[in-house]
Amino acid sequence: MKTTRPLAYASYGLLGLPLAMAALPVYVQIPAYYSGQLGLALGLTGWVLFLARLVDTLQDPLLGRWIDRLNDKITAWFWSAALILAVAFLGLWLPPVSSSNTMYLSLWLAVMLVAAYTAHSMLNIAYLTWGARIDAKAANHDQGLLGAAAWREGAGLFGVILASVIPSWIMSRPASTLSNNLLNYSLGFAAVLLIAVWVLLRFAPKWQRTKNTETVPSWRATWALMKAHQGFRQLLPPYFLNAISVAIPSTLALFFINDRLQAPSYAGAFLASYFIAAAIGLPLWVTAAKKIGVLCAWRWGMVLAILAFCSAATLGAGDIIAYLIVCIAAGLALGADLALPPVLLAKLIRQDSSPASYFGVWTLLGKLALALSGLALPALAALDYQPGSPAGPELAWVYAGVPCAFKLIAFLLLTRIKTEPAGVSS
């Protein structure tokens, strides 16, 4: 049986870089940018985020069904989604609307968010499905899954490092250079995205066609199949709760750094250290998964994350070194959250079971977690927190304490899963 070359895995993984670059600004930096730089009210920003993410959540299973029927149309799918994402990314950073016109600015934000979310989902669900089918018929299928995941998430972590450092640097520059720098950043992102799509389509392991799109079961039949899949049902609740525990800090990170730690000049360094630590931890978690099993490795990652964020809940103004340690520990734990859950899901899915439909539900829960995390902003507004003003302990507990609770429940649910899909560990 022919073995897939490492270069092919790398060609597959490259698209993870621009996808992560698009995800980080939307989830982390855009809320702070619109409320802090453009003057949109914090509560209104949070509700726009929630509603836009909710729209994105509902469409993912439909996109998954569509992708299952693509076959030879996969090239057009990737190119069209990439072009939409590139335009929406530019529109998010450079709204052609005056910041004094709150209604039109919030409407523009909503439209661009929906466009960015839709295009990102089109790419991401197809991309994950592609990875789940790599070496599907080979004897080393398990190693192929982990290899593809490692390259994908490794490239993604490099992407989030870029997306955390570059915008932070741009925001620290004189206001007169802001628009030009954001334009260059958006054009650079578009170039990287289009190159990554070209490399994927040209050099990655080929997209595995379904034998016959007519044999793809109906949505009702697929839904019944997923409901009857015990392993899939067991995995969804801890995945969803864990996703919430990651989404809330992502939404509030810059607010916490700026107004609780009162260290806005360190924002880029904090975010970079977090994602660099995740990049370092990623191969360690993959190695651990091969030795002790994916489920066990993911549980240990959760324990590390809980310890890190419990510590963060106690921090206040000036605790720069302590927060840097938290970022490194939480970043190491993030590697497990990124690489291991998709591998578990891929092993649960039979090759004839419309994998994109499963990933559509999977990403639906991830997006729903992000949508719910947007409600943290109006909740903080109700607690009298105002961006740009020193924040009290309420920000620390919403940023770190609440995610710890969700992570702990996810951990307890995950420990109830006694076995993992055959062949995941080695």
CSV table of C-alpha atoms in Angstrom, one decimal:
chain,number,residue,atom,x,y,z
A,1,MET,CA,0.0,0.0,0.0
A,2,LYS,CA,1.4,3.4,-1.0
A,3,THR,CA,2.4,5.6,1.9
A,4,THR,CA,1.5,9.3,1.9
A,5,ARG,CA,4.6,11.5,1.9
A,6,PRO,CA,5.2,14.1,4.7
A,7,LEU,CA,5.3,16.8,2.0
A,8,ALA,CA,1.7,15.9,1.1
A,9,TYR,CA,0.6,16.2,4.8
A,10,ALA,CA,2.4,19.6,4.9
A,11,SER,CA,0.6,20.7,1.8
A,12,TYR,CA,-2.7,19.7,3.4
A,13,GLY,CA,-1.9,21.4,6.7
A,14,LEU,CA,-0.9,24.8,5.1
A,15,LEU,CA,-4.5,26.0,4.8
A,16,GLY,CA,-4.8,25.8,8.6
A,17,LEU,CA,-2.6,29.0,8.7
A,18,PRO,CA,-5.0,31.5,7.0
A,19,LEU,CA,-8.0,29.8,8.5
A,20,ALA,CA,-6.6,30.4,12.0
A,21,MET,CA,-5.6,34.0,11.0
A,22,ALA,CA,-9.2,34.7,10.1
A,23,ALA,CA,-10.6,33.0,13.2
A,24,LEU,CA,-8.5,34.9,15.8
A,25,PRO,CA,-9.4,38.5,14.8
A,26,VAL,CA,-13.1,37.6,14.5
A,27,TYR,CA,-13.2,35.9,17.9
A,28,VAL,CA,-10.6,37.9,19.9
A,29,GLN,CA,-9.7,41.2,18.3
A,30,ILE,CA,-12.8,42.4,16.4
A,31,PRO,CA,-14.9,42.9,19.6
A,32,ALA,CA,-12.2,45.0,21.2
A,33,TYR,CA,-11.6,46.8,17.9
A,34,TYR,CA,-15.2,47.8,17.4
A,35,SER,CA,-15.9,48.7,21.0
A,36,GLY,CA,-12.5,50.3,21.8
A,37,GLN,CA,-11.3,51.8,18.5
A,38,LEU,CA,-14.5,52.5,16.6
A,39,GLY,CA,-16.7,53.4,19.6
A,40,LEU,CA,-19.5,50.8,19.3
A,41,ALA,CA,-21.2,50.2,22.6
A,42,LEU,CA,-20.0,47.1,24.4
A,43,GLY,CA,-23.5,45.6,24.9
A,44,LEU,CA,-24.5,46.2,21.3
A,45,THR,CA,-21.2,44.7,20.1
A,46,GLY,CA,-21.9,41.6,22.1
A,47,TRP,CA,-25.4,41.2,20.8
A,48,VAL,CA,-24.2,41.6,17.2
A,49,LEU,CA,-21.6,38.9,17.8
A,50,PHE,CA,-24.1,36.6,19.4
A,51,LEU,CA,-26.7,36.9,16.6
A,52,ALA,CA,-24.1,36.7,13.8
A,53,ARG,CA,-22.6,33.6,15.4
A,54,LEU,CA,-26.1,32.1,15.8
A,55,VAL,CA,-26.7,32.4,12.1
A,56,ASP,CA,-23.4,30.8,11.5
A,57,THR,CA,-24.2,28.0,13.9
A,58,LEU,CA,-27.5,27.0,12.2
A,59,GLN,CA,-26.0,26.8,8.7
A,60,ASP,CA,-23.1,24.4,9.5
A,61,PRO,CA,-25.1,21.1,9.3
A,62,LEU,CA,-26.5,22.2,5.9
A,63,LEU,CA,-23.1,23.0,4.6
A,64,GLY,CA,-21.9,19.6,5.8
A,65,ARG,CA,-24.6,17.9,3.8
A,66,TRP,CA,-23.8,19.9,0.8
A,67,ILE,CA,-20.1,19.1,1.0
A,68,ASP,CA,-20.9,15.3,1.2
A,69,ARG,CA,-22.3,15.6,-2.3
A,70,LEU,CA,-19.6,17.7,-3.9
A,71,ASN,CA,-17.1,15.2,-5.3
A,72,ASP,CA,-15.7,16.8,-8.5
A,73,LYS,CA,-17.0,20.3,-7.6
A,74,ILE,CA,-14.6,20.6,-4.6
A,75,THR,CA,-12.2,22.9,-6.5
A,76,ALA,CA,-14.9,25.5,-7.2
A,77,TRP,CA,-16.1,25.2,-3.6
A,78,PHE,CA,-12.7,26.0,-2.1
A,79,TRP,CA,-12.0,28.9,-4.5
A,80,SER,CA,-15.4,30.6,-4.1
A,81,ALA,CA,-15.2,30.3,-0.3
A,82,ALA,CA,-11.7,31.7,-0.2
A,83,LEU,CA,-12.6,34.7,-2.2
A,84,ILE,CA,-15.6,35.5,0.0
A,85,LEU,CA,-13.5,35.1,3.1
A,86,ALA,CA,-10.8,37.5,1.8
A,87,VAL,CA,-13.3,40.2,1.0
A,88,ALA,CA,-15.1,39.8,4.3
A,89,PHE,CA,-11.8,40.0,6.2
A,90,LEU,CA,-11.0,43.3,4.5
A,91,GLY,CA,-14.5,44.6,5.3
A,92,LEU,CA,-14.3,43.8,9.0
A,93,TRP,CA,-11.1,45.8,9.4
A,94,LEU,CA,-12.0,48.7,7.2
A,95,PRO,CA,-15.7,49.5,7.5
A,96,PRO,CA,-16.7,52.2,5.0
A,97,VAL,CA,-19.1,53.6,7.7
A,98,SER,CA,-18.5,56.5,10.1
A,99,SER,CA,-18.0,55.4,13.7
A,100,SER,CA,-20.5,58.1,14.7
A,101,ASN,CA,-23.3,56.3,12.9
A,102,THR,CA,-23.9,53.5,15.4
A,103,MET,CA,-26.8,51.9,13.5
A,104,TYR,CA,-25.0,51.5,10.2
A,105,LEU,CA,-21.7,50.5,11.9
A,106,SER,CA,-23.4,47.7,13.8
A,107,LEU,CA,-25.3,46.6,10.6
A,108,TRP,CA,-22.0,46.6,8.6
A,109,LEU,CA,-20.4,44.5,11.4
A,110,ALA,CA,-23.3,42.0,11.3
A,111,VAL,CA,-23.1,41.6,7.5
A,112,MET,CA,-19.4,41.2,7.4
A,113,LEU,CA,-19.4,38.7,10.3
A,114,VAL,CA,-22.0,36.6,8.6
A,115,ALA,CA,-20.1,36.6,5.4
A,116,ALA,CA,-16.8,35.8,7.2
A,117,TYR,CA,-18.4,33.0,9.3
A,118,THR,CA,-20.1,31.5,6.2
A,119,ALA,CA,-17.0,31.4,4.1
A,120,HIS,CA,-14.9,30.2,7.0
A,121,SER,CA,-17.4,27.4,7.6
A,122,MET,CA,-17.4,26.4,3.9
A,123,LEU,CA,-13.7,26.1,4.0
A,124,ASN,CA,-13.3,24.6,7.4
A,125,ILE,CA,-15.9,21.8,7.2
A,126,ALA,CA,-14.6,20.7,3.8
A,127,TYR,CA,-11.0,20.9,5.1
A,128,LEU,CA,-11.7,18.8,8.2
A,129,THR,CA,-13.6,16.3,6.0
A,130,TRP,CA,-10.6,16.1,3.6
A,131,GLY,CA,-8.4,15.4,6.6
A,132,ALA,CA,-10.7,12.6,7.9
A,133,ARG,CA,-10.5,10.8,4.6
A,134,ILE,CA,-6.7,10.9,4.2
A,135,ASP,CA,-5.2,7.4,3.9
A,136,ALA,CA,-8.7,6.1,4.5
A,137,LYS,CA,-8.0,2.7,2.9
A,138,ALA,CA,-4.4,2.4,4.1
A,139,ALA,CA,-3.0,0.3,6.9
A,140,ASN,CA,-1.5,3.4,8.5
A,141,HIS,CA,-4.8,5.3,8.6
A,142,ASP,CA,-4.5,6.2,12.3
A,143,GLN,CA,-1.0,7.7,11.7
A,144,GLY,CA,-2.4,9.6,8.8
A,145,LEU,CA,-5.1,11.1,10.9
A,146,LEU,CA,-2.6,12.2,13.5
A,147,GLY,CA,-0.1,13.4,10.9
A,148,ALA,CA,-2.7,15.5,9.1
A,149,ALA,CA,-4.0,16.9,12.4
A,150,ALA,CA,-0.5,17.8,13.5
A,151,TRP,CA,0.3,19.7,10.3
A,152,ARG,CA,-3.1,21.4,10.2
A,153,GLU,CA,-3.0,22.6,13.8
A,154,GLY,CA,0.7,23.4,13.7
A,155,ALA,CA,0.2,25.7,10.7
A,156,GLY,CA,-2.9,27.1,12.5
A,157,LEU,CA,-0.9,28.0,15.6
A,158,PHE,CA,1.6,29.8,13.4
A,159,GLY,CA,-1.3,31.6,11.9
A,160,VAL,CA,-2.7,32.8,15.2
A,161,ILE,CA,0.7,33.9,16.3
A,162,LEU,CA,0.8,36.2,13.2
A,163,ALA,CA,-2.7,37.3,13.8
A,164,SER,CA,-2.0,38.1,17.4
A,165,VAL,CA,1.2,40.0,16.9
A,166,ILE,CA,0.5,42.0,13.7
A,167,PRO,CA,-2.8,43.7,14.6
A,168,SER,CA,-1.5,44.5,18.1
A,169,TRP,CA,1.5,46.2,16.4
A,170,ILE,CA,-0.8,48.0,14.0
A,171,MET,CA,-3.0,49.3,16.9
A,172,SER,CA,0.1,50.6,18.7
A,173,ARG,CA,1.2,52.7,15.7
A,174,PRO,CA,0.0,56.3,15.1
A,175,ALA,CA,-3.7,56.7,14.3
A,176,SER,CA,-2.8,58.3,10.9
A,177,THR,CA,-1.3,55.0,9.7
A,178,LEU,CA,-4.1,52.7,10.9
A,179,SER,CA,-6.1,52.4,7.7
A,180,ASN,CA,-3.1,51.9,5.4
A,181,ASN,CA,-1.6,49.3,7.7
A,182,LEU,CA,-4.9,47.4,8.1
A,183,LEU,CA,-5.3,47.4,4.3
A,184,ASN,CA,-1.8,45.9,3.8
A,185,TYR,CA,-2.6,43.3,6.5
A,186,SER,CA,-5.8,42.3,4.8
A,187,LEU,CA,-4.2,42.1,1.4
A,188,GLY,CA,-1.4,40.0,2.8
A,189,PHE,CA,-4.0,37.7,4.4
A,190,ALA,CA,-5.8,37.3,1.1
A,191,ALA,CA,-2.5,36.3,-0.7
A,192,VAL,CA,-1.7,33.7,2.0
A,193,LEU,CA,-5.2,32.3,1.8
A,194,LEU,CA,-5.2,31.9,-2.0
A,195,ILE,CA,-1.7,30.4,-2.1
A,196,ALA,CA,-2.7,27.9,0.6
A,197,VAL,CA,-5.8,26.8,-1.3
A,198,TRP,CA,-3.8,26.4,-4.5
A,199,VAL,CA,-1.2,24.2,-2.6
A,200,LEU,CA,-4.0,22.1,-1.1
A,201,LEU,CA,-5.6,21.4,-4.4
A,202,ARG,CA,-2.4,20.8,-6.2
A,203,PHE,CA,-0.1,18.9,-3.8
A,204,ALA,CA,-2.1,17.5,-0.9
A,205,PRO,CA,-3.4,13.9,-0.8
A,206,LYS,CA,-6.3,13.8,-3.2
A,207,TRP,CA,-9.9,14.5,-2.1
A,208,GLN,CA,-11.5,11.1,-1.6
A,209,ARG,CA,-14.7,10.9,-3.7
A,210,THR,CA,-17.7,9.1,-2.4
A,211,LYS,CA,-18.6,6.2,-4.6
A,212,ASN,CA,-21.8,7.7,-5.7
A,213,THR,CA,-23.5,10.9,-4.5
A,214,GLU,CA,-26.8,9.2,-5.0
A,215,THR,CA,-25.9,6.8,-2.2
A,216,VAL,CA,-25.4,9.6,0.3
A,217,PRO,CA,-28.3,9.1,2.8
A,218,SER,CA,-31.0,11.7,3.2
A,219,TRP,CA,-30.7,14.3,6.0
A,220,ARG,CA,-33.3,12.4,8.1
A,221,ALA,CA,-31.4,9.1,7.6
A,222,THR,CA,-28.1,10.7,8.5
A,223,TRP,CA,-29.6,12.4,11.5
A,224,ALA,CA,-31.0,9.0,12.7
A,225,LEU,CA,-27.6,7.4,12.1
A,226,MET,CA,-25.9,10.1,14.2
A,227,LYS,CA,-28.4,9.8,17.0
A,228,ALA,CA,-27.9,6.0,17.1
A,229,HIS,CA,-24.1,6.4,17.3
A,230,GLN,CA,-23.4,6.0,21.0
A,231,GLY,CA,-19.7,7.1,20.7
A,232,PHE,CA,-20.7,10.3,18.8
A,233,ARG,CA,-23.4,11.1,21.3
A,234,GLN,CA,-21.0,10.6,24.3
A,235,LEU,CA,-18.4,12.9,22.7
A,236,LEU,CA,-20.6,15.9,21.9
A,237,PRO,CA,-21.5,17.2,25.4
A,238,PRO,CA,-17.9,17.4,26.7
A,239,TYR,CA,-16.7,18.8,23.4
A,240,PHE,CA,-19.4,21.5,23.6
A,241,LEU,CA,-18.7,22.5,27.2
A,242,ASN,CA,-15.0,22.5,26.5
A,243,ALA,CA,-15.5,24.7,23.5
A,244,ILE,CA,-17.4,27.2,25.7
A,245,SER,CA,-14.5,27.1,28.2
A,246,VAL,CA,-12.1,28.1,25.3
A,247,ALA,CA,-14.5,30.6,23.7
A,248,ILE,CA,-15.1,32.9,26.7
A,249,PRO,CA,-11.5,33.7,27.4
A,250,SER,CA,-10.9,34.2,23.6
A,251,THR,CA,-13.7,36.8,23.5
A,252,LEU,CA,-12.5,38.6,26.7
A,253,ALA,CA,-8.7,38.3,26.5
A,254,LEU,CA,-8.0,41.8,25.3
A,255,PHE,CA,-10.4,43.3,27.7
A,256,PHE,CA,-8.8,41.4,30.5
A,257,ILE,CA,-5.3,42.4,29.5
A,258,ASN,CA,-6.2,46.1,28.9
A,259,ASP,CA,-8.5,46.8,31.8
A,260,ARG,CA,-7.9,44.2,34.5
A,261,LEU,CA,-4.1,43.8,34.2
A,262,GLN,CA,-3.8,47.4,32.8
A,263,ALA,CA,-1.1,46.2,30.5
A,264,PRO,CA,-2.3,47.0,26.9
A,265,SER,CA,1.3,47.3,25.6
A,266,TYR,CA,1.9,43.7,26.5
A,267,ALA,CA,-1.2,42.4,24.6
A,268,GLY,CA,0.8,41.1,21.6
A,269,ALA,CA,3.4,39.5,23.8
A,270,PHE,CA,0.8,37.7,25.9
A,271,LEU,CA,-1.2,36.4,22.9
A,272,ALA,CA,2.0,35.4,21.1
A,273,SER,CA,3.3,33.5,24.2
A,274,TYR,CA,0.0,31.7,24.5
A,275,PHE,CA,0.0,30.5,20.9
A,276,ILE,CA,3.7,29.8,20.8
A,277,ALA,CA,3.3,27.6,23.8
A,278,ALA,CA,0.4,25.8,22.0
A,279,ALA,CA,2.6,25.3,19.0
A,280,ILE,CA,5.3,23.7,21.3
A,281,GLY,CA,2.8,21.6,23.1
A,282,LEU,CA,1.0,20.3,20.0
A,283,PRO,CA,3.6,17.7,19.0
A,284,LEU,CA,3.9,16.7,22.7
A,285,TRP,CA,0.2,16.0,22.9
A,286,VAL,CA,0.3,14.1,19.6
A,287,THR,CA,3.1,12.0,21.0
A,288,ALA,CA,1.3,11.5,24.3
A,289,ALA,CA,-1.8,10.4,22.4
A,290,LYS,CA,0.1,7.7,20.5
A,291,LYS,CA,1.4,6.3,23.9
A,292,ILE,CA,-1.5,6.7,26.3
A,293,GLY,CA,-4.5,7.2,24.0
A,294,VAL,CA,-6.2,10.3,22.7
A,295,LEU,CA,-8.9,10.4,25.4
A,296,CYS,CA,-6.4,10.2,28.2
A,297,ALA,CA,-4.1,12.8,26.7
A,298,TRP,CA,-7.1,15.2,26.2
A,299,ARG,CA,-8.1,14.7,29.9
A,300,TRP,CA,-4.6,15.7,31.0
A,301,GLY,CA,-4.8,18.8,28.8
A,302,MET,CA,-8.0,19.8,30.5
A,303,VAL,CA,-6.4,19.4,33.9
A,304,LEU,CA,-3.6,21.8,32.9
A,305,ALA,CA,-6.0,24.3,31.5
A,306,ILE,CA,-8.1,24.3,34.7
A,307,LEU,CA,-5.1,24.9,36.9
A,308,ALA,CA,-4.0,27.8,34.6
A,309,PHE,CA,-7.3,29.6,34.4
A,310,CYS,CA,-8.0,29.2,38.1
A,311,SER,CA,-4.8,31.1,38.7
A,312,ALA,CA,-5.8,33.8,36.2
A,313,ALA,CA,-9.0,34.5,38.1
A,314,THR,CA,-7.0,35.8,41.0
A,315,LEU,CA,-4.8,38.3,39.0
A,316,GLY,CA,-5.1,42.0,39.0
A,317,ALA,CA,-3.3,45.2,37.9
A,318,GLY,CA,0.4,44.7,37.3
A,319,ASP,CA,0.5,40.9,37.5
A,320,ILE,CA,2.4,40.7,34.3
A,321,ILE,CA,4.8,37.9,35.1
A,322,ALA,CA,2.1,35.8,36.7
A,323,TYR,CA,-0.2,36.2,33.7
A,324,LEU,CA,2.7,35.4,31.3
A,325,ILE,CA,3.0,32.0,33.2
A,326,VAL,CA,-0.7,31.5,32.9
A,327,CYS,CA,-0.5,32.2,29.1
A,328,ILE,CA,2.2,29.6,28.7
A,329,ALA,CA,0.5,26.9,30.7
A,330,ALA,CA,-2.9,27.6,29.1
A,331,GLY,CA,-1.2,27.6,25.7
A,332,LEU,CA,0.3,24.2,26.3
A,333,ALA,CA,-3.1,22.9,27.2
A,334,LEU,CA,-4.6,24.4,24.1
A,335,GLY,CA,-2.5,22.1,21.9
A,336,ALA,CA,-4.6,19.2,23.2
A,337,ASP,CA,-7.9,21.0,22.6
A,338,LEU,CA,-6.9,21.7,19.0
A,339,ALA,CA,-5.3,18.4,17.8
A,340,LEU,CA,-7.1,15.6,19.7
A,341,PRO,CA,-10.9,16.1,19.5
A,342,PRO,CA,-11.0,16.0,15.7
A,343,VAL,CA,-9.0,12.8,15.7
A,344,LEU,CA,-11.5,11.2,18.1
A,345,LEU,CA,-14.3,12.2,15.8
A,346,ALA,CA,-12.6,11.0,12.7
A,347,LYS,CA,-12.1,7.6,14.2
A,348,LEU,CA,-15.7,7.4,15.2
A,349,ILE,CA,-17.0,8.0,11.7
A,350,ARG,CA,-17.3,5.0,9.4
A,351,GLN,CA,-16.0,5.8,5.9
A,352,ASP,CA,-19.5,5.3,4.3
A,353,SER,CA,-21.3,7.5,6.8
A,354,SER,CA,-21.3,11.0,5.2
A,355,PRO,CA,-18.4,12.4,7.3
A,356,ALA,CA,-19.0,16.0,6.4
A,357,SER,CA,-22.5,15.8,8.0
A,358,TYR,CA,-20.9,14.7,11.3
A,359,PHE,CA,-18.4,17.5,11.0
A,360,GLY,CA,-21.2,19.9,10.3
A,361,VAL,CA,-22.8,19.0,13.6
A,362,TRP,CA,-19.4,19.1,15.3
A,363,THR,CA,-18.6,22.6,14.0
A,364,LEU,CA,-22.2,23.7,14.8
A,365,LEU,CA,-21.5,23.0,18.5
A,366,GLY,CA,-18.2,24.9,18.3
A,367,LYS,CA,-19.9,27.9,16.7
A,368,LEU,CA,-22.8,27.8,19.2
A,369,ALA,CA,-20.2,27.9,22.0
A,370,LEU,CA,-18.7,31.0,20.3
A,371,ALA,CA,-22.2,32.6,20.0
A,372,LEU,CA,-22.9,32.0,23.7
A,373,SER,CA,-19.5,33.5,24.6
A,374,GLY,CA,-20.5,36.7,22.9
A,375,LEU,CA,-23.2,37.2,25.7
A,376,ALA,CA,-20.3,37.7,28.1
A,377,LEU,CA,-20.1,41.3,26.8
A,378,PRO,CA,-23.6,42.4,27.6
A,379,ALA,CA,-23.3,40.5,30.9
A,380,LEU,CA,-20.2,42.5,31.8
A,381,ALA,CA,-22.0,45.7,30.7
A,382,ALA,CA,-24.8,44.8,33.1
A,383,LEU,CA,-22.1,44.5,35.9
A,384,ASP,CA,-21.1,48.1,35.1
A,385,TYR,CA,-17.8,47.2,33.3
A,386,GLN,CA,-16.8,49.8,30.7
A,387,PRO,CA,-14.0,49.2,28.2
A,388,GLY,CA,-11.1,51.5,28.7
A,389,SER,CA,-11.7,51.8,32.5
A,390,PRO,CA,-10.0,49.8,35.3
A,391,ALA,CA,-11.9,46.6,35.8
A,392,GLY,CA,-12.9,45.0,39.0
A,393,PRO,CA,-12.9,41.3,39.9
A,394,GLU,CA,-16.0,40.7,37.9
A,395,LEU,CA,-14.0,40.7,34.7
A,396,ALA,CA,-11.5,38.3,36.1
A,397,TRP,CA,-14.1,35.8,37.2
A,398,VAL,CA,-16.1,36.0,34.0
A,399,TYR,CA,-12.9,35.7,32.0
A,400,ALA,CA,-11.3,32.8,33.9
A,401,GLY,CA,-13.6,31.5,36.7
A,402,VAL,CA,-16.6,30.7,34.5
A,403,PRO,CA,-14.5,28.9,31.9
A,404,CYS,CA,-12.9,26.7,34.7
A,405,ALA,CA,-16.4,25.6,35.7
A,406,PHE,CA,-17.3,24.6,32.1
A,407,LYS,CA,-13.9,22.9,31.7
A,408,LEU,CA,-14.3,20.9,34.9
A,409,ILE,CA,-17.8,19.6,33.9
A,410,ALA,CA,-16.4,18.7,30.4
A,411,PHE,CA,-13.6,16.8,32.1
A,412,LEU,CA,-16.0,14.8,34.4
A,413,LEU,CA,-18.1,13.9,31.4
A,414,LEU,CA,-15.1,12.8,29.4
A,415,THR,CA,-14.0,10.5,32.2
A,416,ARG,CA,-17.3,8.6,31.8
A,417,ILE,CA,-16.2,7.5,28.4
A,418,LYS,CA,-14.3,4.4,29.3
A,419,THR,CA,-13.1,3.4,25.9
A,420,GLU,CA,-12.0,5.2,22.8
A,421,PRO,CA,-12.5,4.3,19.1
A,422,ALA,CA,-10.4,1.3,18.1
A,423,GLY,CA,-7.1,2.2,16.6
A,424,VAL,CA,-6.8,5.7,17.9
A,425,SER,CA,-4.0,4.9,20.2
A,426,SER,CA,-1.0,3.0,19.1
